[in-house]
Each structure stands twice: as C-alpha cells, then as structure tokens.
GROMACS .gro file of C-alpha atoms in nm:
model
  501
    1MET     CA    1  -2.948  -3.407   1.530
    2LYS     CA    2  -3.186  -3.103   1.471
    3LYS     CA    3  -3.016  -2.944   1.728
    4GLU     CA    4  -2.676  -2.971   1.575
    5GLN     CA    5  -2.815  -2.871   1.201
    6SER     CA    6  -2.995  -2.587   1.356
    7LEU     CA    7  -2.647  -2.457   1.549
    8MET     CA    8  -2.468  -2.532   1.217
    9ARG     CA    9  -2.721  -2.286   1.033
   10LYS     CA   10  -2.642  -2.007   1.256
   11SER     CA   11  -2.255  -2.074   1.289
   12HIS     CA   12  -2.111  -1.886   0.957
   13PHE     CA   13  -1.929  -1.632   1.189
   14LEU     CA   14  -1.853  -1.855   1.469
   15GLY     CA   15  -1.478  -1.968   1.319
   16THR     CA   16  -1.395  -1.581   1.294
   17LYS     CA   17  -1.523  -1.478   1.626
   18ILE     CA   18  -1.339  -1.729   1.804
   19ARG     CA   19  -1.008  -1.681   1.626
   20ASN     CA   20  -1.042  -1.271   1.707
   21LEU     CA   21  -1.104  -1.352   2.053
   22ARG     CA   22  -0.815  -1.581   2.145
   23LYS     CA   23  -0.568  -1.354   1.947
   24ARG     CA   24  -0.725  -1.049   2.181
   25ASN     CA   25  -0.651  -1.250   2.472
   26HIS     CA   26  -0.307  -1.354   2.339
   27LEU     CA   27  -0.383  -1.748   2.381
   28THR     CA   28  -0.212  -2.000   2.133
   29LEU     CA   29  -0.441  -2.263   2.023
   30GLU     CA   30  -0.247  -2.451   2.282
   31ASP     CA   31  -0.384  -2.235   2.536
   32LEU     CA   32  -0.707  -2.207   2.426
   33SER     CA   33  -0.728  -2.582   2.414
   34THR     CA   34  -0.609  -2.617   2.772
   35ARG     CA   35  -0.828  -2.382   2.924
   36CYS     CA   36  -1.150  -2.598   2.783
   37ILE     CA   37  -0.991  -2.887   2.956
   38ARG     CA   38  -0.991  -2.726   3.261
   39VAL     CA   39  -1.370  -2.654   3.196
   40ASP     CA   40  -1.446  -3.010   3.112
   41PRO     CA   41  -1.214  -3.235   2.952
   42HIS     CA   42  -1.495  -3.467   2.782
   43THR     CA   43  -1.614  -3.152   2.583
   44ALA     CA   44  -1.263  -2.946   2.519
   45PRO     CA   45  -1.172  -2.944   2.155
   46SER     CA   46  -0.827  -3.021   2.035
   47VAL     CA   47  -0.595  -2.811   1.908
   48SER     CA   48  -0.621  -2.962   1.584
   49TYR     CA   49  -1.031  -2.960   1.604
   50LEU     CA   50  -1.022  -2.569   1.722
   51SER     CA   51  -0.775  -2.474   1.406
   52MET     CA   52  -1.034  -2.657   1.211
   53ILE     CA   53  -1.328  -2.457   1.393
   54GLU     CA   54  -1.138  -2.119   1.337
   55ARG     CA   55  -1.102  -2.185   0.931
   56GLY     CA   56  -1.471  -2.275   0.924
   57LYS     CA   57  -1.414  -2.674   0.842
   58ARG     CA   58  -1.572  -2.773   1.143
   59THR     CA   59  -1.871  -2.647   1.375
   60PRO     CA   60  -1.854  -2.752   1.730
   61SER     CA   61  -2.118  -2.964   1.906
   62GLN     CA   62  -2.370  -2.748   2.112
   63ASP     CA   63  -2.150  -2.876   2.438
   64MET     CA   64  -1.819  -2.782   2.309
   65LEU     CA   65  -1.980  -2.451   2.207
   66GLU     CA   66  -2.083  -2.385   2.536
   67ASN     CA   67  -1.740  -2.500   2.671
   68LEU     CA   68  -1.555  -2.199   2.482
   69SER     CA   69  -1.825  -1.974   2.602
   70ALA     CA   70  -1.739  -2.031   2.939
   71VAL     CA   71  -1.357  -1.965   2.871
   72PHE     CA   72  -1.419  -1.631   2.704
   73GLN     CA   73  -1.715  -1.537   2.954
   74LYS     CA   74  -1.939  -1.516   2.675
   75PRO     CA   75  -2.310  -1.615   2.653
   76VAL     CA   76  -2.374  -1.938   2.367
   77THR     CA   77  -2.580  -1.668   2.156
   78TRP     CA   78  -2.255  -1.396   2.149
   79PHE     CA   79  -2.118  -1.683   1.907
   80LEU     CA   80  -2.393  -1.710   1.647
   81ASP     CA   81  -2.473  -1.493   1.331
   82ASN     CA   82  -2.733  -1.287   1.543
   83GLU     CA   83  -2.498  -1.093   1.695
   84PRO     CA   84  -2.250  -1.052   1.410
   85GLU     CA   85  -2.048  -0.720   1.583
   86ALA     CA   86  -1.851  -0.616   1.283
   87ALA     CA   87  -1.543  -0.514   1.505
   88SER     CA   88  -1.539  -0.894   1.636
   89ILE     CA   89  -1.570  -1.042   1.288
   90THR     CA   90  -1.359  -0.783   1.088
   91PRO     CA   91  -0.954  -0.914   1.088
   92THR     CA   92  -0.714  -0.637   1.187
   93LYS     CA   93  -0.375  -0.626   1.069
   94GLY     CA   94  -0.202  -0.621   1.398
   95ASN     CA   95   0.169  -0.460   1.361
   96HIS     CA   96   0.138  -0.489   0.983
   97GLY     CA   97  -0.039  -0.199   0.946
   98GLY     CA   98  -0.210  -0.118   0.539
   99ILE     CA   99  -0.564  -0.158   0.490
  100VAL     CA  100  -0.813  -0.367   0.694
  101GLY     CA  101  -0.929  -0.653   0.564
  102MET     CA  102  -1.274  -0.825   0.555
  103ALA     CA  103  -1.342  -1.142   0.711
  104LEU     CA  104  -1.421  -1.423   0.408
  105GLU     CA  105  -1.751  -1.564   0.613
  106PRO     CA  106  -1.945  -1.790   0.558
  107ASN     CA  107  -1.674  -1.971   0.504
  108PHE     CA  108  -1.790  -2.217   0.208
  109LEU     CA  109  -1.851  -1.891  -0.003
  110PHE     CA  110  -1.532  -1.836  -0.039
  111SER     CA  111  -1.361  -2.161  -0.126
  112ASN     CA  112  -1.109  -2.200  -0.435
  113ASP     CA  113  -1.366  -2.335  -0.665
  114ILE     CA  114  -1.624  -2.055  -0.603
  115LEU     CA  115  -1.341  -1.764  -0.602
  116GLN     CA  116  -1.229  -1.901  -0.943
  117ILE     CA  117  -1.600  -1.860  -1.088
  118ALA     CA  118  -1.706  -1.568  -0.927
  119ILE     CA  119  -1.380  -1.332  -0.950
  120PRO     CA  120  -1.386  -1.315  -1.342
  121GLU     CA  121  -1.774  -1.203  -1.346
  122MET     CA  122  -1.723  -0.948  -1.063
  123LEU     CA  123  -1.427  -0.765  -1.259
  124SER     CA  124  -1.647  -0.809  -1.617
  125GLN     CA  125  -1.912  -0.603  -1.410
  126THR     CA  126  -1.679  -0.355  -1.236
  127GLY     CA  127  -1.490  -0.294  -1.569
  128ILE     CA  128  -1.160  -0.414  -1.390
  129SER     CA  129  -0.955  -0.540  -1.644
  130GLY     CA  130  -0.713  -0.870  -1.549
  131ARG     CA  131  -0.424  -0.676  -1.521
  132GLN     CA  132  -0.540  -0.399  -1.300
  133PHE     CA  133  -0.682  -0.687  -1.050
  134ALA     CA  134  -0.310  -0.816  -1.079
  135HIS     CA  135  -0.177  -0.513  -0.978
  136LEU     CA  136  -0.467  -0.464  -0.653
  137LEU     CA  137  -0.349  -0.818  -0.555
  138ILE     CA  138   0.029  -0.726  -0.551
  139ARG     CA  139  -0.023  -0.382  -0.396
  140ALA     CA  140  -0.238  -0.557  -0.117
  141HIS     CA  141   0.053  -0.795  -0.080
  142GLN     CA  142   0.297  -0.516  -0.067
  143GLU     CA  143   0.085  -0.336   0.180
  144HIS     CA  144   0.026  -0.617   0.405
  145HIS     CA  145   0.405  -0.690   0.447
  146GLN     CA  146   0.476  -0.303   0.478
  147ASN     CA  147   0.740  -0.285   0.169
  148HIS     CA  148   0.941  -0.585   0.315
  149PHE     CA  149   1.068  -0.823   0.105
  150PRO     CA  150   1.428  -0.942   0.241
  151ASP     CA  151   1.489  -1.198  -0.004
  152LEU     CA  152   1.471  -0.904  -0.285
  153GLU     CA  153   1.673  -0.667  -0.073
  154ARG     CA  154   1.945  -0.982  -0.022
  155ALA     CA  155   1.953  -1.039  -0.394
  156ALA     CA  156   2.034  -0.644  -0.466
  157GLU     CA  157   2.275  -0.615  -0.228
  158GLU     CA  158   2.474  -0.916  -0.348
  159VAL     CA  159   2.469  -0.805  -0.677
  160GLY     CA  160   2.572  -0.387  -0.611
  161ASN     CA  161   2.744  -0.484  -0.284
  162LYS     CA  162   2.560  -0.220  -0.097
  163ASN     CA  163   2.727   0.072  -0.313
  164LEU     CA  164   2.490   0.379  -0.257
  165PHE     CA  165   2.668   0.554  -0.570
  166LEU     CA  166   2.647   0.331  -0.867
  167ASN     CA  167   2.631   0.526  -1.229
  168SER     CA  168   2.520   0.405  -1.543
  169ASN     CA  169   2.843   0.300  -1.671
  170ASP     CA  170   2.882   0.055  -1.373
  171LEU     CA  171   2.510  -0.053  -1.407
  172MET     CA  172   2.599  -0.150  -1.766
  173THR     CA  173   2.923  -0.344  -1.646
  174ILE     CA  174   2.671  -0.536  -1.418
  175ALA     CA  175   2.425  -0.590  -1.685
  176THR     CA  176   2.716  -0.741  -1.926
  177GLN     CA  177   2.816  -0.954  -1.611
  178HIS     CA  178   2.483  -1.168  -1.586
  179GLY     CA  179   2.467  -1.168  -1.984
  180LEU     CA  180   2.278  -0.875  -2.094
  181GLN     CA  181   2.379  -0.698  -2.413
  182ILE     CA  182   2.302  -0.356  -2.465
  183ARG     CA  183   2.187  -0.205  -2.784
  184TRP     CA  184   2.009   0.164  -2.847
  185PHE     CA  185   1.699   0.270  -3.021
  186ASN     CA  186   1.552   0.569  -3.121
  187HIS     CA  187   1.188   0.634  -3.035
  188SER     CA  188   1.001   1.014  -3.011
  189GLY     CA  189   0.691   0.851  -2.874
  190ASN     CA  190   0.335   0.925  -2.966
  191ASN     CA  191   0.034   1.065  -2.782
  192LYS     CA  192  -0.274   0.859  -2.588
  193LEU     CA  193  -0.661   0.949  -2.570
  194GLY     CA  194  -0.680   0.851  -2.207
  195ASP     CA  195  -1.071   0.746  -2.038
  196GLU     CA  196  -1.162   1.125  -1.974
  197GLY     CA  197  -1.053   1.244  -2.318
  198GLU     CA  198  -0.684   1.404  -2.185
  199VAL     CA  199  -0.413   1.338  -2.414
  200THR     CA  200  -0.072   1.190  -2.252
  201LYS     CA  201   0.248   1.142  -2.423
  202CYS     CA  202   0.384   0.791  -2.413
  203LEU     CA  203   0.718   0.694  -2.477
  204THR     CA  204   0.896   0.339  -2.477
  205THR     CA  205   1.205   0.401  -2.266
  206SER     CA  206   1.344   0.049  -2.298
  207TYR     CA  207   1.245  -0.332  -2.367
  208PHE     CA  208   1.377  -0.701  -2.371
  209GLU     CA  209   1.420  -0.887  -2.650
  210LEU     CA  210   1.507  -1.280  -2.652
  211PRO     CA  211   1.762  -1.404  -2.631
  212ASN     CA  212   1.971  -1.170  -2.398
  213THR     CA  213   1.916  -0.808  -2.514
  214VAL     CA  214   1.802  -0.518  -2.360
  215TYR     CA  215   1.729  -0.172  -2.643
  216LEU     CA  216   1.760   0.136  -2.453
  217ASN     CA  217   1.589   0.447  -2.593
  218GLU     CA  218   1.859   0.700  -2.703
  219ALA     CA  219   1.627   0.928  -2.524
  220LEU     CA  220   1.792   0.793  -2.170
  221LYS     CA  221   2.070   0.953  -2.255
  222SER     CA  222   1.961   1.307  -2.146
  223ARG     CA  223   1.819   1.172  -1.813
  224GLN     CA  224   2.092   0.969  -1.610
  225SER     CA  225   1.831   0.887  -1.330
  226ARG     CA  226   1.569   0.726  -1.547
  227LEU     CA  227   1.822   0.504  -1.770
  228LYS     CA  228   1.997   0.411  -1.422
  229TYR     CA  229   1.640   0.292  -1.303
  230ASP     CA  230   1.566   0.117  -1.660
  231LEU     CA  231   1.902  -0.076  -1.630
  232ALA     CA  232   1.847  -0.150  -1.293
  233VAL     CA  233   1.496  -0.313  -1.341
  234HIS     CA  234   1.638  -0.513  -1.644
  235ILE     CA  235   1.927  -0.643  -1.402
  236GLY     CA  236   1.670  -0.744  -1.172
  237HIS     CA  237   1.463  -0.953  -1.435
  238ALA     CA  238   1.823  -1.131  -1.518
  239VAL     CA  239   1.912  -1.211  -1.162
  240LEU     CA  240   1.564  -1.323  -1.052
  241HIS     CA  241   1.386  -1.447  -1.321
  242ASN     CA  242   1.658  -1.597  -1.529
  243GLN     CA  243   1.640  -1.322  -1.850
  244GLU     CA  244   1.258  -1.469  -1.864
  245GLY     CA  245   1.171  -1.082  -1.910
  246LEU     CA  246   1.017  -1.132  -2.238
  247HIS     CA  247   0.718  -0.911  -2.176
  248CYS     CA  248   0.935  -0.611  -1.978
  249LYS     CA  249   0.848  -0.316  -2.162
  250LEU     CA  250   0.912   0.010  -1.964
  251THR     CA  251   0.731   0.289  -2.042
  252ILE     CA  252   0.605   0.639  -1.966
  253GLY     CA  253   0.291   0.814  -1.977
  254GLY     CA  254  -0.086   0.669  -1.915
  255HIS     CA  255  -0.205   0.443  -1.599
  256SER     CA  256   0.080   0.181  -1.604
  257ASP     CA  257   0.416   0.096  -1.737
  258SER     CA  258   0.272  -0.170  -1.939
  259THR     CA  259   0.165  -0.178  -2.317
  260GLU     CA  260   0.053  -0.523  -2.344
  261PRO     CA  261  -0.321  -0.542  -2.431
  262ALA     CA  262  -0.525  -0.593  -2.094
  263HIS     CA  263  -0.729  -0.905  -2.079
  264SER     CA  264  -1.103  -0.838  -1.976
  265THR     CA  265  -1.062  -1.125  -1.724
  266PRO     CA  266  -0.768  -1.258  -1.454
  267ASN     CA  267  -0.473  -1.446  -1.689
  268ALA     CA  268  -0.252  -1.640  -1.551
  269GLN     CA  269   0.021  -1.536  -1.737
  270ASP     CA  270  -0.068  -1.153  -1.685
  271ILE     CA  271  -0.059  -1.210  -1.325
  272LEU     CA  272   0.258  -1.391  -1.347
  273ASN     CA  273   0.420  -1.105  -1.537
  274ALA     CA  274   0.280  -0.825  -1.337
  275TRP     CA  275   0.431  -1.011  -1.015
  276ARG     CA  276   0.778  -1.044  -1.210
  277ASP     CA  277   0.752  -0.679  -1.319
  278PHE     CA  278   0.713  -0.568  -0.938
  279GLU     CA  279   0.964  -0.799  -0.814
  280ALA     CA  280   1.194  -0.632  -1.079
  281SER     CA  281   1.092  -0.276  -0.974
  282PHE     CA  282   1.144  -0.340  -0.599
  283PHE     CA  283   1.492  -0.484  -0.723
  284ALA     CA  284   1.608  -0.223  -0.854
  285GLY     CA  285   1.527   0.061  -0.606
  286ALA     CA  286   1.685  -0.175  -0.348
  287LEU     CA  287   2.025  -0.204  -0.598
  288LEU     CA  288   2.017   0.190  -0.636
  289CYS     CA  289   1.934   0.282  -0.281
  290PRO     CA  290   2.060  -0.031  -0.054
  291LYS     CA  291   1.867  -0.042   0.271
  292VAL     CA  292   2.153   0.035   0.514
  293PRO     CA  293   2.328   0.304   0.372
  294PHE     CA  294   2.019   0.494   0.215
  295ARG     CA  295   1.875   0.474   0.570
  296GLN     CA  296   2.191   0.660   0.708
  297LEU     CA  297   2.162   0.903   0.407
  298LEU     CA  298   1.830   0.999   0.506
  299ASP     CA  299   1.881   1.001   0.869
  300SER     CA  300   2.159   1.307   0.796
  301HIS     CA  301   1.924   1.456   0.585
  302GLY     CA  302   1.609   1.453   0.771
  303TYR     CA  303   1.466   1.264   0.506
  304GLU     CA  304   1.419   1.561   0.277
  305VAL     CA  305   1.335   1.442  -0.088
  306SER     CA  306   1.619   1.657  -0.208
  307VAL     CA  307   1.866   1.344  -0.135
  308HIS     CA  308   1.784   1.242  -0.455
  309LYS     CA  309   1.990   1.489  -0.658
  310LYS     CA  310   2.284   1.328  -0.449
  311LEU     CA  311   2.230   0.983  -0.621
  312ASP     CA  312   2.145   1.105  -0.954
  313ILE     CA  313   1.838   0.909  -0.904
  314SER     CA  314   1.432   0.999  -0.967
  315ALA     CA  315   1.257   1.156  -0.676
  316SER     CA  316   0.989   0.885  -0.720
  317VAL     CA  317   1.271   0.610  -0.632
  318ALA     CA  318   1.387   0.806  -0.334
  319MET     CA  319   1.034   0.861  -0.224
  320ARG     CA  320   0.926   0.477  -0.255
  321ARG     CA  321   1.242   0.383  -0.068
  322MET     CA  322   1.184   0.594   0.226
  323THR     CA  323   0.893   0.385   0.287
  324VAL     CA  324   1.061   0.077   0.278
  325VAL     CA  325   1.399   0.141   0.454
  326SER     CA  326   1.257   0.401   0.737
  327PRO     CA  327   1.173   0.229   1.073
  328TYR     CA  328   0.863   0.430   1.125
  329PRO     CA  329   0.599   0.158   0.945
  330HIS     CA  330   0.326   0.403   0.869
  331TRP     CA  331   0.363   0.530   0.530
  332HIS     CA  332   0.168   0.605   0.218
  333TYR     CA  333   0.315   0.710  -0.139
  334PHE     CA  334   0.134   0.799  -0.491
  335ASP     CA  335   0.255   0.892  -0.800
  336ALA     CA  336  -0.038   1.065  -0.971
  337TYR     CA  337  -0.118   1.201  -1.305
  338GLN     CA  338  -0.394   1.434  -1.375
  339PRO     CA  339  -0.702   1.378  -1.378
  340GLY     CA  340  -0.650   1.155  -1.093
  341LYS     CA  341  -0.467   0.880  -1.252
  342LEU     CA  342  -0.265   0.672  -1.034
  343LYS     CA  343   0.044   0.523  -1.180
  344ALA     CA  344   0.161   0.418  -0.810
  345VAL     CA  345   0.002   0.375  -0.478
  346TYR     CA  346   0.140   0.210  -0.168
  347ARG     CA  347  -0.045   0.260   0.167
  348GLY     CA  348   0.109   0.081   0.466
  349ASN     CA  349  -0.074   0.331   0.700
  350GLY     CA  350  -0.434   0.218   0.529
  351ILE     CA  351  -0.515   0.578   0.438
  352PRO     CA  352  -0.814   0.586   0.229
  353LEU     CA  353  -0.774   0.704  -0.153
  354PRO     CA  354  -0.963   1.009  -0.276
  355TRP     CA  355  -0.984   0.816  -0.605
  356GLY     CA  356  -1.269   0.625  -0.742
  357ASN     CA  357  -1.235   0.254  -0.832
  358MET     CA  358  -0.948   0.252  -1.040
  359ARG     CA  359  -1.111   0.550  -1.257
  360THR     CA  360  -1.176   0.959  -1.135
  361VAL     CA  361  -1.445   1.044  -0.955
  362GLN     CA  362  -1.682   1.395  -0.996
  363ASP     CA  363  -1.621   1.516  -0.647
  364PRO     CA  364  -1.259   1.449  -0.510
  365CYS     CA  365  -1.177   1.630  -0.210
  366GLN     CA  366  -0.985   1.917  -0.364
  367HIS     CA  367  -0.773   1.996  -0.012
  368TRP     CA  368  -0.567   1.685  -0.038
  369ALA     CA  369  -0.182   1.757  -0.111
  370VAL     CA  370  -0.181   1.563  -0.403
  371PHE     CA  371  -0.456   1.780  -0.587
  372ARG     CA  372  -0.330   2.115  -0.450
  373LYS     CA  373   0.027   2.045  -0.579
  374PHE     CA  374  -0.140   1.990  -0.972
  375ALA     CA  375  -0.286   2.352  -0.925
  376GLN     CA  376   0.050   2.499  -0.830
  377ALA     CA  377   0.341   2.602  -1.089
  378SER     CA  378   0.604   2.558  -0.850
  379THR     CA  379   0.865   2.276  -0.896
  380GLN     CA  380   0.951   2.336  -0.526
  381SER     CA  381   0.850   2.052  -0.265
  382SER     CA  382   0.576   2.150  -0.039
  383THR     CA  383   0.437   1.979   0.301
  384GLN     CA  384   0.068   1.960   0.430
  385LEU     CA  385  -0.099   1.841   0.759
  386SER     CA  386  -0.415   1.686   0.702
  387ILE     CA  387  -0.709   1.549   0.927
  388LEU     CA  388  -0.901   1.286   0.783
  389LEU     CA  389  -1.182   1.047   0.921
  390VAL     CA  390  -1.104   0.698   0.875
  391GLU     CA  391  -1.343   0.446   1.015
  392GLY     CA  392  -1.520   0.723   1.244
  393LYS     CA  393  -1.203   0.844   1.380
  394PRO     CA  394  -0.955   1.144   1.301
  395ARG     CA  395  -0.644   1.081   1.196
  396LEU     CA  396  -0.354   1.323   1.135
  397TYR     CA  397  -0.127   1.274   0.832
  398CYS     CA  398   0.158   1.480   0.705
  399CYS     CA  399   0.288   1.471   0.335
  400GLU     CA  400   0.550   1.625   0.105
  401SER     CA  401   0.444   1.660  -0.251
  402ILE     CA  402   0.677   1.732  -0.549
  403GLN     CA  403   0.536   1.800  -0.933
  404VAL     CA  404   0.784   1.660  -1.184
  405GLU     CA  405   0.783   1.595  -1.541
  406ASP     CA  406   0.859   1.240  -1.677
  407LEU     CA  407   1.083   1.189  -1.993
  408ALA     CA  408   0.787   1.198  -2.231
  409GLY     CA  409   0.711   1.570  -2.059
  410ASN     CA  410   0.394   1.473  -1.884
  411PRO     CA  411   0.389   1.616  -1.517
  412HIS     CA  412   0.281   1.419  -1.227
  413VAL     CA  413   0.294   1.472  -0.851
  414LEU     CA  414   0.472   1.227  -0.627
  415CYS     CA  415   0.335   1.229  -0.272
  416ALA     CA  416   0.496   1.048   0.046
  417GLY     CA  417   0.358   1.064   0.372
  418LEU     CA  418   0.288   0.946   0.702
  419ASP     CA  419   0.019   0.866   0.966
  420LEU     CA  420   0.139   1.036   1.270
  421ASN     CA  421  -0.102   0.890   1.532
  422PRO     CA  422   0.098   0.615   1.612
  423ALA     CA  423   0.377   0.845   1.686
  424ILE     CA  424   0.192   1.072   1.892
  425ALA     CA  425   0.027   0.768   2.082
  426ALA     CA  426   0.383   0.673   2.150
  427GLN     CA  427   0.484   0.972   2.355
  428GLY     CA  428   0.191   0.866   2.604
  429VAL     CA  429  -0.022   1.138   2.499
  430ASP     CA  430  -0.405   1.098   2.432
  431VAL     CA  431  -0.391   1.089   2.022
  432TYR     CA  432  -0.755   1.143   1.983
  433ALA     CA  433  -0.779   1.413   2.204
  434VAL     CA  434  -0.529   1.615   2.055
  435VAL     CA  435  -0.627   1.507   1.673
  436SER     CA  436  -1.010   1.612   1.757
  437GLU     CA  437  -0.927   1.929   1.879
  438LEU     CA  438  -0.745   2.012   1.580
  439GLN     CA  439  -1.015   1.923   1.395
  440MET     CA  440  -1.281   2.103   1.574
  441LEU     CA  441  -1.060   2.414   1.534
  442CYS     CA  442  -1.033   2.310   1.133
  443ILE     CA  443  -1.398   2.328   1.093
  444LYS     CA  444  -1.445   2.610   1.311
  445HIS     CA  445  -1.232   2.818   1.104
  446GLY     CA  446  -1.347   2.689   0.757
  447GLY     CA  447  -1.157   2.405   0.679
  448SER     CA  448  -0.810   2.481   0.839
  449SER     CA  449  -0.616   2.628   1.146
  450VAL     CA  450  -0.317   2.734   1.279
  451ILE     CA  451  -0.160   2.525   1.538
  452PRO     CA  452  -0.238   2.611   1.871
  453HIS     CA  453   0.114   2.668   2.034
  454ASN     CA  454   0.071   2.386   2.307
  455LEU     CA  455  -0.012   2.114   2.053
  456LYS     CA  456   0.275   2.244   1.827
  457GLN     CA  457   0.500   2.178   2.122
  458GLN     CA  458   0.368   1.834   2.125
  459LEU     CA  459   0.388   1.772   1.774
  460MET     CA  460   0.725   1.924   1.724
  461SER     CA  461   0.871   1.655   1.966
  462VAL     CA  462   0.702   1.397   1.778
  463ALA     CA  463   0.838   1.520   1.446
  464ARG     CA  464   1.201   1.544   1.597
  465ILE     CA  465   1.182   1.210   1.735
  466LEU     CA  466   1.094   1.066   1.368
  467ASN     CA  467   1.383   1.317   1.247
  468ILE     CA  468   1.170   1.389   0.933
  469ALA     CA  469   1.238   1.749   0.876
  470TRP     CA  470   0.934   1.835   0.654
  471VAL     CA  471   0.705   1.749   0.953
  472GLU     CA  472   0.860   1.995   1.131
  473ARG     CA  473   0.826   2.263   0.835
  474ALA     CA  474   0.445   2.142   0.806
  475LEU     CA  475   0.407   2.226   1.153
  476SER     CA  476   0.472   2.593   1.074
  477GLY     CA  477   0.164   2.611   0.843
  478ASP     CA  478  -0.217   2.528   0.867
  479VAL     CA  479  -0.361   2.196   0.912
  480ARG     CA  480  -0.662   2.120   0.712
  481VAL     CA  481  -0.946   1.875   0.715
  482ILE     CA  482  -0.967   1.660   0.404
  483CYS     CA  483  -1.228   1.399   0.268
  484THR     CA  484  -1.272   1.122   0.022
  485ARG     CA  485  -1.535   1.216  -0.145
  486GLY     CA  486  -1.716   1.563  -0.136
  487ASN     CA  487  -2.036   1.417  -0.031
  488ALA     CA  488  -1.839   1.340   0.301
  489CYS     CA  489  -1.716   1.668   0.364
  490PRO     CA  490  -1.658   1.787   0.696
  491ARG     CA  491  -1.644   2.167   0.630
  492GLN     CA  492  -1.942   2.391   0.685
  493PRO     CA  493  -2.068   2.458   0.402
  494GLY     CA  494  -1.907   2.146   0.229
  495CYS     CA  495  -1.696   2.236  -0.083
  496TYR     CA  496  -1.917   2.136  -0.323
  497GLU     CA  497  -2.223   2.285  -0.168
  498ALA     CA  498  -1.990   2.602  -0.202
  499ASP     CA  499  -1.976   2.549  -0.565
  500LYS     CA  500  -2.357   2.531  -0.599
  501SER     CA  501  -2.425   2.840  -0.429
   0.00000   0.00000   0.00000
C-alpha cells in the first residue's frame, strides 16, 4: 500500500506523458492497450482505464507502469515527476496551429470547482476585466480552430446566397426579411480618455432595441463599407440568436466595440454576450465575403488588400477574411490603435504579441511592422519580412500593413501576416538553416539585411506557390530582426541600449 501511495505522489505528469508518447507514436488507445497485452495480459490496462490514466483520473499500479514502460522503452522513473521534460508534458497543437497550450497538471488542481474559485481572484489581481477574459477565451477558441466555423459560414451563405457583391440596399432588404426594422439616429460622438492619457474619439454606429429595431447612425451614410458591416452584424444576431441582441451596440474608438460597463470578475451573461457578438461578427464577414467566391477573387489578385475596394467593404473585413479563406493556415492579424491598443487579434500561426497583458509596455520592439506603420504618414500599404525567435527557434514572417482612419477619425493600423517557415519546409528546404542564415546577416548588419540572391530565389518560389503578391514584393526589400521586448533585443547593441547611450 505504501508503494502505491508513493507512486501516486510522484505521478502528477504521468497521464500527460503517456498521452503525448502515445500520440507521438501514432497509437490509438486501443493500439496501446493491445501492445500492453502483448507484454503481459495480467497487468495490461483496458482502453477505458488507459483513458482515465491519461486524464489523471486514475494512477496505474507499479506493475501496470512497468508494462507501459516496456511498451515505450522508457525507464519507469521517466514517467514520474522527477523528470518532467517540458517538451514531453507540454501539449502541442498539431495541425491546429495557434498558441501552444500548457498541461493542466496536476489534474486535481484544475477541476471545475477549483477553477471557478481561482479565476476571479486571478483576474482581480492582474487587472483583467471579466469582458477581457471573455475575449481571451474566444480568441483562444478561434485560434485553436484556425478560424474555421463551418456552421456560421453555412448560415451566412444561406442568407446571402454566396453573393460577393451585396450592397447596402440588398442588406436592408435581407434585414427586413428577417423581421428587423431600420431607424436612423444622429450622434456625433464624444471623446474618451484612455489608460495612457490618450484621447480617443468614440462614436456609436448602431444598436439594437427590443423588440426588433436596429438604429443606424446617420454618419454611416458617408461610409458604405461600415454601413454594410453594421447591417450584416445585426442580421447575424437576428439569424443566429433569434433577435436576442439586446446588448449589441457597435461603437468605434477605444479598446473594443462594447460600451457596456465591464465587470471586474467573469460574469456568465457577459461571456455569453461576448460569444454572441463574435458569432455575429464572423457571420457578417462570411455574408459580405462568402468563402469560395472570395477565395477565387483573392487568388486572381494575389491576395492584395486593395480587393476590398472592389467589394466596397472595409480593409479590416477583407484582411480578417483572408485568414479564414486562404488554404494556407498560418496567419496572424492585428487591428491596433496607438499607443499599442489592440482592437482585434488573431494568431493562428502562434506569433507572440509585442504588447503586454492587455496594456502597453515600456519597451515594445519598435521594428514590428505595426509600430513602424504608425510612424508613417502614407496611406499606402507596406510589406515587411521579419525574423523573430519563437521558443528559441527563428521564424520568418511576412506581413502587409495599412494605416486607415475609422469613421470617428481615429487612425489605426491593420496588419495581416503569415509564418513562412511551414511553406519553406514544404519545399524540402532546411528551413532553420535558411532563416538562421538570414538572422545572422541581419545581426551582422545592425538589425536588417538585404536577402542574398540564392536565398531570394528559394523564397521567391515559396511566394509564388502561395500566390501572395505582397510576399514577393517584400523580397525586394530588407529582412529585419524583431523581438517582443526591448530587454530581449537580438541587435548589437540593443535598441534601448542605443537610446540610453
């Protein structure tokens, strides 16, 4: 009995290790159980017992653990806590992409009851509101599924008949068909003081009022792209949520599109409303840019952001939809206001953020494309090739950024980009050799470098296979190293060190 209790106290990572070993060796639970039976049928776990072991619900006996160690050719001690081996206990996302998660071990500390108590306390200590937490949950869900929500796509296609050229009159007709009444109001907006002392112009563009009325700001008449988006969102609420969009108020300016008071702790209704808002927003994008015809349009124009003008939609809708409809899954998207306020984020390629915990930081890397774009007066889009260390390995990113102005007059930067490492590796090239060589050249030349001819030819082939014109354009310029914080700057000397000298 003492032996079994001792094993239990040393096996908090055991379930995760077994699960990761099994998946790494492409074994199902049935396969693993069969392998164990071959070793010793008397100590072999059943499929259901294996499942409980992996989920931390059961601890195997010493004999059973020895059986498993024989199957995986690992010493028994490897499975215990003394050898956690981060790479072995950290869950990977496989083909899902996105941000790497953490193992919820020891399992008993992550029960629903414990989390329900701990999360509000954690949020109150970190200063994250319940609504911000809701958006983090939704973003993690979105990134885990790499923006694929086929049920929302289908709902939008049924409503819009996959028409890529819906105008505002078409959308008003659709709104009426779904029981919505349209009214207009006049509101010029007001100024709001941000956390960093910055002044942001805020404007309510539309809102829903029970039982079925959508109020549209007269200002929308001057910008059809935003009018179409607002109408599409309210149609989404009507179609998906039976007009239960009482809290749907679309605003411009500030950190988010919501003006409801934020709770300091998670609130079930807040989280539900945030999820419904996400669904309606995704629906709106799918209604205005149906997947197949929009992908065909992007293919024929090399994924240029300027296609938004052909459809009379905003650049933000077009760029967000790129990340959904592209057959290449490794995208990111930022919609940023100064000073480093994120209105929208998507990281299907796992790129770290150059911002802090929902707040600006003192030493963001000034070489990120989104920050460089803030400093430019041009309204033309610009491309950038960047090298960033992610989990100790260099990755090559390419993005296109454009500075736009919202309906309230606030400038902000939209940035759509992709991780090129998987595309390079798909061509049978040693991707880390290529990117490491570029990184060394950049550091040698003060942080940026032209791309050598031989590497440019390889990368040009990748860009043409991807059929993304702005990746080709970026190859004509320099590649630069970036970081997430100034204290991790790979440049010599570091950017913030140079500022102090």
